[in-house]
mmCIF file of C-alpha atoms in Angstrom:
data_model
loop_
_atom_site.group_PDB
_atom_site.id
_atom_site.type_symbol
_atom_site.label_atom_id
_atom_site.label_comp_id
_atom_site.label_asym_id
_atom_site.label_seq_id
_atom_site.Cartn_x
_atom_site.Cartn_y
_atom_site.Cartn_z
ATOM 1 C CA MET A 34 115.124 -21.722 -14.443
ATOM 2 C CA ASN A 35 116.631 -22.841 -11.145
ATOM 3 C CA ILE A 36 117.533 -26.506 -10.844
ATOM 4 C CA THR A 37 119.355 -28.521 -8.199
ATOM 5 C CA LEU A 38 121.525 -31.565 -8.755
ATOM 6 C CA ALA A 39 120.001 -34.024 -6.292
ATOM 7 C CA ALA A 40 121.722 -37.321 -7.155
ATOM 8 C CA LYS A 41 124.406 -38.872 -9.328
ATOM 9 C CA THR A 42 125.107 -42.549 -9.944
ATOM 10 C CA ARG A 43 126.322 -45.076 -12.510
ATOM 11 C CA LEU A 44 123.935 -46.538 -15.077
ATOM 12 C CA PRO A 45 125.354 -49.585 -16.877
ATOM 13 C CA THR A 46 123.353 -50.225 -20.074
ATOM 14 C CA PRO A 47 123.657 -52.458 -23.149
ATOM 15 C CA TYR A 48 125.096 -49.367 -24.885
ATOM 16 C CA GLY A 49 127.800 -48.671 -22.342
ATOM 17 C CA LEU A 50 128.235 -47.012 -18.985
ATOM 18 C CA PHE A 51 126.334 -43.784 -18.487
ATOM 19 C CA HIS A 52 126.421 -41.526 -15.449
ATOM 20 C CA LEU A 53 122.888 -40.723 -14.387
ATOM 21 C CA TYR A 54 122.199 -37.294 -12.879
ATOM 22 C CA GLY A 55 118.953 -36.473 -11.084
ATOM 23 C CA PHE A 56 117.878 -32.827 -11.149
ATOM 24 C CA VAL A 57 114.988 -31.132 -9.366
ATOM 25 C CA GLU A 58 113.474 -27.900 -10.651
ATOM 26 C CA GLU A 59 111.910 -25.153 -8.518
ATOM 27 C CA GLY A 60 108.404 -26.641 -8.471
ATOM 28 C CA GLY A 61 109.666 -30.082 -7.458
ATOM 29 C CA GLN A 62 109.529 -31.737 -10.880
ATOM 30 C CA GLU A 63 112.348 -34.253 -11.341
ATOM 31 C CA HIS A 64 114.397 -34.732 -14.529
ATOM 32 C CA LEU A 65 117.375 -36.844 -15.584
ATOM 33 C CA ALA A 66 120.546 -36.516 -17.599
ATOM 34 C CA MET A 67 122.372 -39.563 -18.943
ATOM 35 C CA VAL A 68 125.997 -38.685 -19.600
ATOM 36 C CA MET A 69 128.734 -40.686 -21.275
ATOM 37 C CA GLY A 70 132.303 -39.429 -21.464
ATOM 38 C CA ASP A 71 133.591 -35.916 -20.946
ATOM 39 C CA ILE A 72 130.950 -33.487 -22.220
ATOM 40 C CA ALA A 73 131.996 -30.193 -20.621
ATOM 41 C CA GLY A 74 133.758 -27.645 -22.790
ATOM 42 C CA ASP A 75 133.565 -25.918 -26.137
ATOM 43 C CA ALA A 76 133.410 -28.927 -28.483
ATOM 44 C CA PRO A 77 129.923 -29.827 -29.773
ATOM 45 C CA VAL A 78 128.392 -32.717 -27.818
ATOM 46 C CA LEU A 79 126.088 -35.351 -29.304
ATOM 47 C CA ALA A 80 122.836 -34.747 -27.439
ATOM 48 C CA ARG A 81 119.186 -35.668 -27.281
ATOM 49 C CA VAL A 82 116.511 -33.809 -25.348
ATOM 50 C CA HIS A 83 113.885 -36.499 -24.813
ATOM 51 C CA SER A 84 110.472 -35.959 -23.251
ATOM 52 C CA GLU A 85 109.231 -38.779 -21.074
ATOM 53 C CA CYS A 86 106.909 -41.271 -22.758
ATOM 54 C CA LEU A 87 106.095 -44.001 -20.264
ATOM 55 C CA THR A 88 103.998 -45.918 -22.785
ATOM 56 C CA GLY A 89 106.701 -45.814 -25.460
ATOM 57 C CA ASP A 90 109.887 -45.814 -23.373
ATOM 58 C CA ALA A 91 108.922 -48.434 -20.774
ATOM 59 C CA LEU A 92 105.833 -50.240 -22.086
ATOM 60 C CA PHE A 93 107.086 -50.549 -25.698
ATOM 61 C CA SER A 94 103.995 -48.960 -27.251
ATOM 62 C CA MET A 95 104.026 -48.938 -31.028
ATOM 63 C CA ARG A 96 101.597 -45.985 -31.157
ATOM 64 C CA CYS A 97 104.596 -43.628 -31.214
ATOM 65 C CA ASP A 98 108.307 -43.656 -32.029
ATOM 66 C CA CYS A 99 109.487 -42.462 -28.599
ATOM 67 C CA GLY A 100 110.987 -45.690 -27.268
ATOM 68 C CA PRO A 101 112.959 -46.369 -30.459
ATOM 69 C CA GLN A 102 114.172 -42.730 -30.450
ATOM 70 C CA LEU A 103 115.483 -43.068 -26.889
ATOM 71 C CA GLU A 104 117.135 -46.399 -27.634
ATOM 72 C CA ALA A 105 118.695 -45.086 -30.868
ATOM 73 C CA ALA A 106 120.092 -42.069 -28.997
ATOM 74 C CA MET A 107 121.659 -44.343 -26.374
ATOM 75 C CA HIS A 108 123.115 -46.496 -29.154
ATOM 76 C CA LYS A 109 124.576 -43.505 -31.058
ATOM 77 C CA ILE A 110 126.117 -42.079 -27.890
ATOM 78 C CA GLY A 111 127.499 -45.504 -26.971
ATOM 79 C CA GLU A 112 129.132 -45.789 -30.402
ATOM 80 C CA ALA A 113 130.578 -42.284 -30.097
ATOM 81 C CA GLY A 114 131.729 -42.890 -26.518
ATOM 82 C CA GLN A 115 130.475 -39.453 -25.531
ATOM 83 C CA GLY A 116 127.189 -37.595 -25.291
ATOM 84 C CA VAL A 117 124.196 -36.655 -23.199
ATOM 85 C CA ILE A 118 120.499 -37.428 -23.077
ATOM 86 C CA VAL A 119 118.400 -34.937 -21.135
ATOM 87 C CA TYR A 120 115.267 -36.827 -20.068
ATOM 88 C CA LEU A 121 112.466 -34.377 -19.286
ATOM 89 C CA ARG A 122 109.481 -35.479 -17.217
ATOM 90 C CA GLN A 123 106.830 -33.895 -19.444
ATOM 91 C CA GLU A 124 104.684 -36.828 -20.496
ATOM 92 C CA GLY A 125 102.322 -36.593 -23.463
ATOM 93 C CA ARG A 126 103.833 -33.406 -24.935
ATOM 94 C CA GLY A 127 103.410 -31.820 -21.534
ATOM 95 C CA ILE A 128 99.814 -32.838 -20.680
ATOM 96 C CA GLY A 129 100.594 -35.656 -18.227
ATOM 97 C CA LEU A 130 100.103 -39.412 -18.259
ATOM 98 C CA ILE A 131 96.362 -39.683 -17.580
ATOM 99 C CA ASN A 132 95.531 -36.949 -20.082
ATOM 100 C CA LYS A 133 97.759 -38.699 -22.591
ATOM 101 C CA LEU A 134 95.721 -41.878 -22.108
ATOM 102 C CA ARG A 135 92.576 -39.815 -22.651
ATOM 103 C CA ALA A 136 94.158 -38.469 -25.832
ATOM 104 C CA TYR A 137 94.839 -42.048 -26.918
ATOM 105 C CA ALA A 138 91.109 -42.784 -26.473
ATOM 106 C CA GLU A 139 90.301 -39.784 -28.711
ATOM 107 C CA GLN A 140 92.749 -41.157 -31.278
ATOM 108 C CA ASP A 141 91.012 -44.536 -31.093
ATOM 109 C CA GLU A 142 87.871 -42.658 -32.188
ATOM 110 C CA GLY A 143 89.665 -41.160 -35.202
ATOM 111 C CA ALA A 144 91.315 -37.952 -33.966
ATOM 112 C CA ASP A 145 94.955 -37.339 -34.833
ATOM 113 C CA THR A 146 97.396 -36.547 -32.016
ATOM 114 C CA VAL A 147 96.985 -32.780 -32.372
ATOM 115 C CA GLU A 148 93.171 -32.950 -32.512
ATOM 116 C CA ALA A 149 93.119 -35.271 -29.505
ATOM 117 C CA ASN A 150 95.085 -32.828 -27.341
ATOM 118 C CA GLU A 151 92.935 -29.920 -28.509
ATOM 119 C CA LYS A 152 89.676 -31.827 -27.815
ATOM 120 C CA LEU A 153 90.895 -32.220 -24.242
ATOM 121 C CA GLY A 154 91.551 -28.473 -23.978
ATOM 122 C CA PHE A 155 95.327 -28.568 -24.362
ATOM 123 C CA PRO A 156 97.649 -27.067 -26.964
ATOM 124 C CA ALA A 157 99.112 -29.405 -29.583
ATOM 125 C CA ASP A 158 102.428 -29.285 -27.714
ATOM 126 C CA ALA A 159 102.745 -27.905 -24.175
ATOM 127 C CA ARG A 160 106.380 -28.824 -23.582
ATOM 128 C CA ASP A 161 108.856 -26.364 -22.069
ATOM 129 C CA TYR A 162 112.537 -26.797 -22.875
ATOM 130 C CA SER A 163 113.947 -24.186 -20.474
ATOM 131 C CA VAL A 164 114.772 -26.864 -17.896
ATOM 132 C CA ALA A 165 116.791 -28.749 -20.536
ATOM 133 C CA VAL A 166 118.829 -25.604 -21.108
ATOM 134 C CA ALA A 167 119.493 -25.309 -17.357
ATOM 135 C CA ILE A 168 120.535 -28.980 -17.161
ATOM 136 C CA LEU A 169 122.911 -28.654 -20.120
ATOM 137 C CA ALA A 170 124.449 -25.552 -18.534
ATOM 138 C CA ALA A 171 124.841 -27.339 -15.183
ATOM 139 C CA LEU A 172 126.696 -30.129 -16.988
ATOM 140 C CA GLY A 173 129.023 -27.650 -18.687
ATOM 141 C CA VAL A 174 127.644 -28.269 -22.194
ATOM 142 C CA LYS A 175 127.977 -25.211 -24.420
ATOM 143 C CA ARG A 176 127.333 -26.569 -27.915
ATOM 144 C CA VAL A 177 125.356 -29.585 -29.105
ATOM 145 C CA ARG A 178 124.855 -31.795 -32.109
ATOM 146 C CA LEU A 179 121.148 -32.359 -31.440
ATOM 147 C CA MET A 180 119.451 -35.633 -32.348
ATOM 148 C CA THR A 181 115.936 -34.528 -33.276
ATOM 149 C CA ASN A 182 113.369 -34.308 -36.054
ATOM 150 C CA ASN A 183 111.490 -31.486 -34.330
ATOM 151 C CA PRO A 184 112.270 -27.991 -35.662
ATOM 152 C CA ARG A 185 110.288 -26.409 -32.790
ATOM 153 C CA LYS A 186 112.639 -28.060 -30.315
ATOM 154 C CA LEU A 187 115.615 -26.620 -32.200
ATOM 155 C CA GLN A 188 114.050 -23.148 -32.152
ATOM 156 C CA ALA A 189 113.089 -23.361 -28.468
ATOM 157 C CA LEU A 190 116.551 -24.472 -27.372
ATOM 158 C CA GLU A 191 118.295 -21.852 -29.506
ATOM 159 C CA ALA A 192 115.956 -19.165 -28.181
ATOM 160 C CA CYS A 193 117.029 -20.129 -24.640
ATOM 161 C CA GLY A 194 120.707 -19.864 -25.513
ATOM 162 C CA VAL A 195 121.796 -23.379 -26.532
ATOM 163 C CA GLU A 196 124.194 -23.291 -29.459
ATOM 164 C CA ILE A 197 123.255 -26.037 -31.920
ATOM 165 C CA SER A 198 126.113 -26.797 -34.279
ATOM 166 C CA GLU A 199 124.210 -29.528 -36.144
ATOM 167 C CA ARG A 200 120.829 -31.228 -36.297
ATOM 168 C CA VAL A 201 121.329 -34.986 -36.433
ATOM 169 C CA ALA A 202 118.373 -36.675 -38.166
ATOM 170 C CA HIS A 203 116.728 -39.129 -35.799
ATOM 171 C CA ARG A 204 114.184 -41.119 -37.810
ATOM 172 C CA VAL A 205 113.473 -44.503 -36.254
ATOM 173 C CA GLY A 206 110.577 -46.667 -35.154
ATOM 174 C CA ALA A 207 108.154 -46.331 -38.080
ATOM 175 C CA SER A 208 105.482 -49.038 -38.150
ATOM 176 C CA ALA A 209 101.961 -49.658 -39.405
ATOM 177 C CA GLU A 210 100.712 -48.861 -35.880
ATOM 178 C CA ASN A 211 102.178 -45.333 -35.811
ATOM 179 C CA GLU A 212 101.860 -44.347 -39.466
ATOM 180 C CA LYS A 213 99.107 -41.769 -38.789
ATOM 181 C CA TYR A 214 100.978 -40.463 -35.730
ATOM 182 C CA LEU A 215 104.159 -39.879 -37.741
ATOM 183 C CA ALA A 216 102.236 -38.321 -40.630
ATOM 184 C CA THR A 217 100.563 -35.933 -38.166
ATOM 185 C CA LYS A 218 103.920 -34.995 -36.647
ATOM 186 C CA ALA A 219 105.153 -34.128 -40.131
ATOM 187 C CA SER A 220 102.075 -32.349 -41.498
ATOM 188 C CA ARG A 221 100.724 -30.607 -38.376
ATOM 189 C CA LEU A 222 103.854 -30.066 -36.250
ATOM 190 C CA GLY A 223 106.517 -29.720 -38.953
ATOM 191 C CA HIS A 224 108.656 -32.674 -37.883
ATOM 192 C CA LEU A 225 111.358 -33.603 -40.369
ATOM 193 C CA ILE A 226 110.600 -37.313 -40.672
ATOM 194 C CA THR A 227 110.314 -37.715 -44.427
ATOM 195 C CA ASP A 228 113.015 -37.291 -47.050
#
């Protein structure tokens, strides 16, 4: 996966000062990396690979746990004083924003998140983590302590060459509104969100 660093700037946040990197992949898709502290080298780096969720991250939707996961990752990195969030622009598990809204409509009619994607002709999860691997490599990150509940993400990153020294449980944002969503992630996609 070829990527280009297109921009770098400061990003002051309530959790501390991050450096924001803008990357562009071959097809023109843009992605971000939020970096705090010195992350290059052999020591494991606290990291999150987060797929864009406009409705959860920016519009505070309670249908999912995406916004709280992003905020919790920023908080944990701020407390540690070091870490990276790779923010991938692959909305709706890779199906895009409008199709995600269509999937929401299917869920309103009773489908779970996996069934909704499949009814629209998509796989349950169409995300590709190879660009995250390229971004981590460009930043000099060799080993990560990955904040995730998704074993498929762990497997995909390891298969692409990322050394994961630890999985850091990342369970946040449960509510009555997303109870079925979280249960589906656990039962249908294998997410590690229950004890």
